[in-house]
Amino acid sequence: MGAYSEVLPAAASRKQQALDFISEYILEHGRSPAMREIALALDVSDTRAKALVKKLAFEKMIERAAGAQRAITVPGLLERQLLDRMRQLGVVVNEDFANADRVRPLPQGHLPLVAILEHIPDVDAGDLHATPTY
């Protein structure tokens, strides 16, 4: 078995395992893995690894540069990693508001009350320094 194979869940599809491995490898090493590394990690043949990568590219789950062996990118990987890290630090991001069950209520008890104005004074648009008349 490959070095990463014990990390990958057995119930996940090979395609998802390949995507997870590629994503983790890019985050850890700063570059994409070679086909041989993917094959070893998934405990599959080189031909099967190439087929999985080709399928991921066809389904737009990864992007590949033509003719380059280590030119796999995962669209949105860095953004997802940053958002996950921000959430770990307790930051609420925009997407969290769509999933209200994951959002902690905002602390509002200590906020000052806003004064309600009954009348907004007229100010001459030509003289911004004029004293308003009530």
PDB file of C-alpha atoms in Angstrom:
ATOM      1  CA  MET A   1       0.000   0.000   0.000  1.00  0.00           C
ATOM      2  CA  GLY A   2       1.062   3.587  -0.623  1.00  0.00           C
ATOM      3  CA  ALA A   3       2.214   6.034   2.020  1.00  0.00           C
ATOM      4  CA  TYR A   4      -1.069   7.941   1.969  1.00  0.00           C
ATOM      5  CA  SER A   5      -3.427   4.992   1.532  1.00  0.00           C
ATOM      6  CA  GLU A   6      -4.081   4.541   5.238  1.00  0.00           C
ATOM      7  CA  VAL A   7      -5.252   8.173   5.427  1.00  0.00           C
ATOM      8  CA  LEU A   8      -7.883   7.783   2.696  1.00  0.00           C
ATOM      9  CA  PRO A   9     -11.311   6.485   3.763  1.00  0.00           C
ATOM     10  CA  ALA A  10     -12.169   3.105   2.259  1.00  0.00           C
ATOM     11  CA  ALA A  11     -15.802   4.074   1.584  1.00  0.00           C
ATOM     12  CA  ALA A  12     -14.882   7.046  -0.638  1.00  0.00           C
ATOM     13  CA  SER A  13     -14.809   6.541  -4.388  1.00  0.00           C
ATOM     14  CA  ARG A  14     -11.421   6.248  -6.067  1.00  0.00           C
ATOM     15  CA  LYS A  15     -12.146   9.484  -7.909  1.00  0.00           C
ATOM     16  CA  GLN A  16     -12.797  11.304  -4.614  1.00  0.00           C
ATOM     17  CA  GLN A  17      -9.731   9.677  -3.063  1.00  0.00           C
ATOM     18  CA  ALA A  18      -7.636  10.922  -5.986  1.00  0.00           C
ATOM     19  CA  LEU A  19      -9.025  14.445  -5.628  1.00  0.00           C
ATOM     20  CA  ASP A  20      -8.430  14.441  -1.867  1.00  0.00           C
ATOM     21  CA  PHE A  21      -4.863  13.174  -2.301  1.00  0.00           C
ATOM     22  CA  ILE A  22      -4.063  15.735  -5.010  1.00  0.00           C
ATOM     23  CA  SER A  23      -5.495  18.556  -2.877  1.00  0.00           C
ATOM     24  CA  GLU A  24      -3.594  17.512   0.254  1.00  0.00           C
ATOM     25  CA  TYR A  25      -0.388  17.027  -1.728  1.00  0.00           C
ATOM     26  CA  ILE A  26      -0.619  20.493  -3.286  1.00  0.00           C
ATOM     27  CA  LEU A  27      -1.270  22.096   0.107  1.00  0.00           C
ATOM     28  CA  GLU A  28       1.620  20.221   1.703  1.00  0.00           C
ATOM     29  CA  HIS A  29       4.226  20.476  -1.073  1.00  0.00           C
ATOM     30  CA  GLY A  30       3.177  23.557  -3.033  1.00  0.00           C
ATOM     31  CA  ARG A  31       3.080  21.618  -6.310  1.00  0.00           C
ATOM     32  CA  SER A  32       1.001  18.843  -7.802  1.00  0.00           C
ATOM     33  CA  PRO A  33       1.948  15.176  -7.422  1.00  0.00           C
ATOM     34  CA  ALA A  34       3.358  13.059 -10.230  1.00  0.00           C
ATOM     35  CA  MET A  35       1.157  10.307 -11.676  1.00  0.00           C
ATOM     36  CA  ARG A  36       3.349   7.707  -9.990  1.00  0.00           C
ATOM     37  CA  GLU A  37       2.787   9.360  -6.592  1.00  0.00           C
ATOM     38  CA  ILE A  38      -0.973   9.316  -7.169  1.00  0.00           C
ATOM     39  CA  ALA A  39      -0.828   5.650  -8.159  1.00  0.00           C
ATOM     40  CA  LEU A  40       1.202   4.734  -5.063  1.00  0.00           C
ATOM     41  CA  ALA A  41      -1.035   6.714  -2.718  1.00  0.00           C
ATOM     42  CA  LEU A  42      -4.199   5.083  -4.074  1.00  0.00           C
ATOM     43  CA  ASP A  43      -2.583   1.669  -4.439  1.00  0.00           C
ATOM     44  CA  VAL A  44      -3.589   1.480  -8.113  1.00  0.00           C
ATOM     45  CA  SER A  45      -1.702   1.038 -11.380  1.00  0.00           C
ATOM     46  CA  ASP A  46      -0.198   4.001 -13.215  1.00  0.00           C
ATOM     47  CA  THR A  47      -2.785   3.494 -15.966  1.00  0.00           C
ATOM     48  CA  ARG A  48      -5.642   3.644 -13.437  1.00  0.00           C
ATOM     49  CA  ALA A  49      -4.166   6.790 -11.836  1.00  0.00           C
ATOM     50  CA  LYS A  50      -3.980   8.479 -15.252  1.00  0.00           C
ATOM     51  CA  ALA A  51      -7.587   7.481 -15.969  1.00  0.00           C
ATOM     52  CA  LEU A  52      -8.741   8.950 -12.631  1.00  0.00           C
ATOM     53  CA  VAL A  53      -6.907  12.212 -13.288  1.00  0.00           C
ATOM     54  CA  LYS A  54      -8.339  12.365 -16.801  1.00  0.00           C
ATOM     55  CA  LYS A  55     -11.874  11.838 -15.415  1.00  0.00           C
ATOM     56  CA  LEU A  56     -11.355  14.538 -12.756  1.00  0.00           C
ATOM     57  CA  ALA A  57     -10.184  16.944 -15.459  1.00  0.00           C
ATOM     58  CA  PHE A  58     -13.126  16.050 -17.725  1.00  0.00           C
ATOM     59  CA  GLU A  59     -15.550  16.772 -14.858  1.00  0.00           C
ATOM     60  CA  LYS A  60     -13.746  20.105 -14.178  1.00  0.00           C
ATOM     61  CA  MET A  61     -12.810  19.044 -10.649  1.00  0.00           C
ATOM     62  CA  ILE A  62      -9.153  19.696 -11.506  1.00  0.00           C
ATOM     63  CA  GLU A  63      -7.362  21.581 -14.259  1.00  0.00           C
ATOM     64  CA  ARG A  64      -4.340  20.349 -16.195  1.00  0.00           C
ATOM     65  CA  ALA A  65      -1.870  22.116 -18.428  1.00  0.00           C
ATOM     66  CA  ALA A  66      -1.341  20.267 -21.682  1.00  0.00           C
ATOM     67  CA  GLY A  67       1.928  18.342 -21.939  1.00  0.00           C
ATOM     68  CA  ALA A  68       3.114  18.956 -18.362  1.00  0.00           C
ATOM     69  CA  GLN A  69       3.351  16.096 -15.885  1.00  0.00           C
ATOM     70  CA  ARG A  70       3.034  18.121 -12.671  1.00  0.00           C
ATOM     71  CA  ALA A  71       0.614  20.796 -13.804  1.00  0.00           C
ATOM     72  CA  ILE A  72      -2.539  19.817 -11.917  1.00  0.00           C
ATOM     73  CA  THR A  73      -4.447  22.528 -10.103  1.00  0.00           C
ATOM     74  CA  VAL A  74      -7.600  22.262  -8.007  1.00  0.00           C
ATOM     75  CA  PRO A  75      -9.909  25.238  -8.651  1.00  0.00           C
ATOM     76  CA  GLY A  76     -10.792  27.086  -5.442  1.00  0.00           C
ATOM     77  CA  LEU A  77      -8.465  24.968  -3.257  1.00  0.00           C
ATOM     78  CA  LEU A  78      -6.648  27.888  -1.650  1.00  0.00           C
ATOM     79  CA  GLU A  79      -9.877  29.789  -1.027  1.00  0.00           C
ATOM     80  CA  ARG A  80     -11.494  26.760   0.643  1.00  0.00           C
ATOM     81  CA  GLN A  81      -8.385  26.237   2.773  1.00  0.00           C
ATOM     82  CA  LEU A  82      -8.386  29.885   3.883  1.00  0.00           C
ATOM     83  CA  LEU A  83     -12.112  29.845   4.677  1.00  0.00           C
ATOM     84  CA  ASP A  84     -11.721  26.641   6.706  1.00  0.00           C
ATOM     85  CA  ARG A  85      -8.839  28.177   8.649  1.00  0.00           C
ATOM     86  CA  MET A  86     -10.839  31.354   9.290  1.00  0.00           C
ATOM     87  CA  ARG A  87     -13.763  29.276  10.570  1.00  0.00           C
ATOM     88  CA  GLN A  88     -11.403  27.404  12.901  1.00  0.00           C
ATOM     89  CA  LEU A  89     -10.416  30.782  14.309  1.00  0.00           C
ATOM     90  CA  GLY A  90     -14.083  31.658  14.900  1.00  0.00           C
ATOM     91  CA  VAL A  91     -14.631  34.010  11.964  1.00  0.00           C
ATOM     92  CA  VAL A  92     -18.096  33.898  10.390  1.00  0.00           C
ATOM     93  CA  VAL A  93     -17.914  34.154   6.614  1.00  0.00           C
ATOM     94  CA  ASN A  94     -20.664  35.017   4.128  1.00  0.00           C
ATOM     95  CA  GLU A  95     -21.454  31.422   3.137  1.00  0.00           C
ATOM     96  CA  ASP A  96     -22.147  30.595   6.789  1.00  0.00           C
ATOM     97  CA  PHE A  97     -25.238  32.783   6.809  1.00  0.00           C
ATOM     98  CA  ALA A  98     -26.857  30.452   4.266  1.00  0.00           C
ATOM     99  CA  ASN A  99     -26.285  27.604   6.751  1.00  0.00           C
ATOM    100  CA  ALA A 100     -27.833  29.201   9.820  1.00  0.00           C
ATOM    101  CA  ASP A 101     -27.446  26.043  11.912  1.00  0.00           C
ATOM    102  CA  ARG A 102     -23.630  26.510  11.810  1.00  0.00           C
ATOM    103  CA  VAL A 103     -23.655  30.186  12.817  1.00  0.00           C
ATOM    104  CA  ARG A 104     -23.408  31.273  16.417  1.00  0.00           C
ATOM    105  CA  PRO A 105     -25.654  34.216  17.307  1.00  0.00           C
ATOM    106  CA  LEU A 106     -23.927  37.567  17.262  1.00  0.00           C
ATOM    107  CA  PRO A 107     -23.484  39.236  20.662  1.00  0.00           C
ATOM    108  CA  GLN A 108     -25.830  42.226  20.617  1.00  0.00           C
ATOM    109  CA  GLY A 109     -26.553  42.821  24.282  1.00  0.00           C
ATOM    110  CA  HIS A 110     -23.644  45.222  24.741  1.00  0.00           C
ATOM    111  CA  LEU A 111     -24.379  47.386  21.691  1.00  0.00           C
ATOM    112  CA  PRO A 112     -25.509  50.968  22.381  1.00  0.00           C
ATOM    113  CA  LEU A 113     -28.985  52.056  21.342  1.00  0.00           C
ATOM    114  CA  VAL A 114     -29.216  54.207  18.229  1.00  0.00           C
ATOM    115  CA  ALA A 115     -30.893  57.583  18.656  1.00  0.00           C
ATOM    116  CA  ILE A 116     -34.032  58.053  16.605  1.00  0.00           C
ATOM    117  CA  LEU A 117     -34.191  61.433  14.871  1.00  0.00           C
ATOM    118  CA  GLU A 118     -37.636  62.940  14.523  1.00  0.00           C
ATOM    119  CA  HIS A 119     -36.448  65.651  12.165  1.00  0.00           C
ATOM    120  CA  ILE A 120     -33.492  65.850   9.809  1.00  0.00           C
ATOM    121  CA  PRO A 121     -32.420  69.479   9.422  1.00  0.00           C
ATOM    122  CA  ASP A 122     -32.328  71.050   5.976  1.00  0.00           C
ATOM    123  CA  VAL A 123     -28.915  72.194   4.791  1.00  0.00           C
ATOM    124  CA  ASP A 124     -28.404  74.339   1.738  1.00  0.00           C
ATOM    125  CA  ALA A 125     -26.464  72.212  -0.764  1.00  0.00           C
ATOM    126  CA  GLY A 126     -24.423  75.256  -1.847  1.00  0.00           C
ATOM    127  CA  ASP A 127     -23.179  76.089   1.665  1.00  0.00           C
ATOM    128  CA  LEU A 128     -22.044  72.944   3.468  1.00  0.00           C
ATOM    129  CA  HIS A 129     -20.672  74.993   6.383  1.00  0.00           C
ATOM    130  CA  ALA A 130     -23.955  76.763   7.064  1.00  0.00           C
ATOM    131  CA  THR A 131     -25.647  76.309  10.402  1.00  0.00           C
ATOM    132  CA  PRO A 132     -28.893  74.399   9.910  1.00  0.00           C
ATOM    133  CA  THR A 133     -32.103  76.146  10.909  1.00  0.00           C
ATOM    134  CA  TYR A 134     -34.696  74.231  12.880  1.00  0.00           C
TER     135      TYR A 134
END
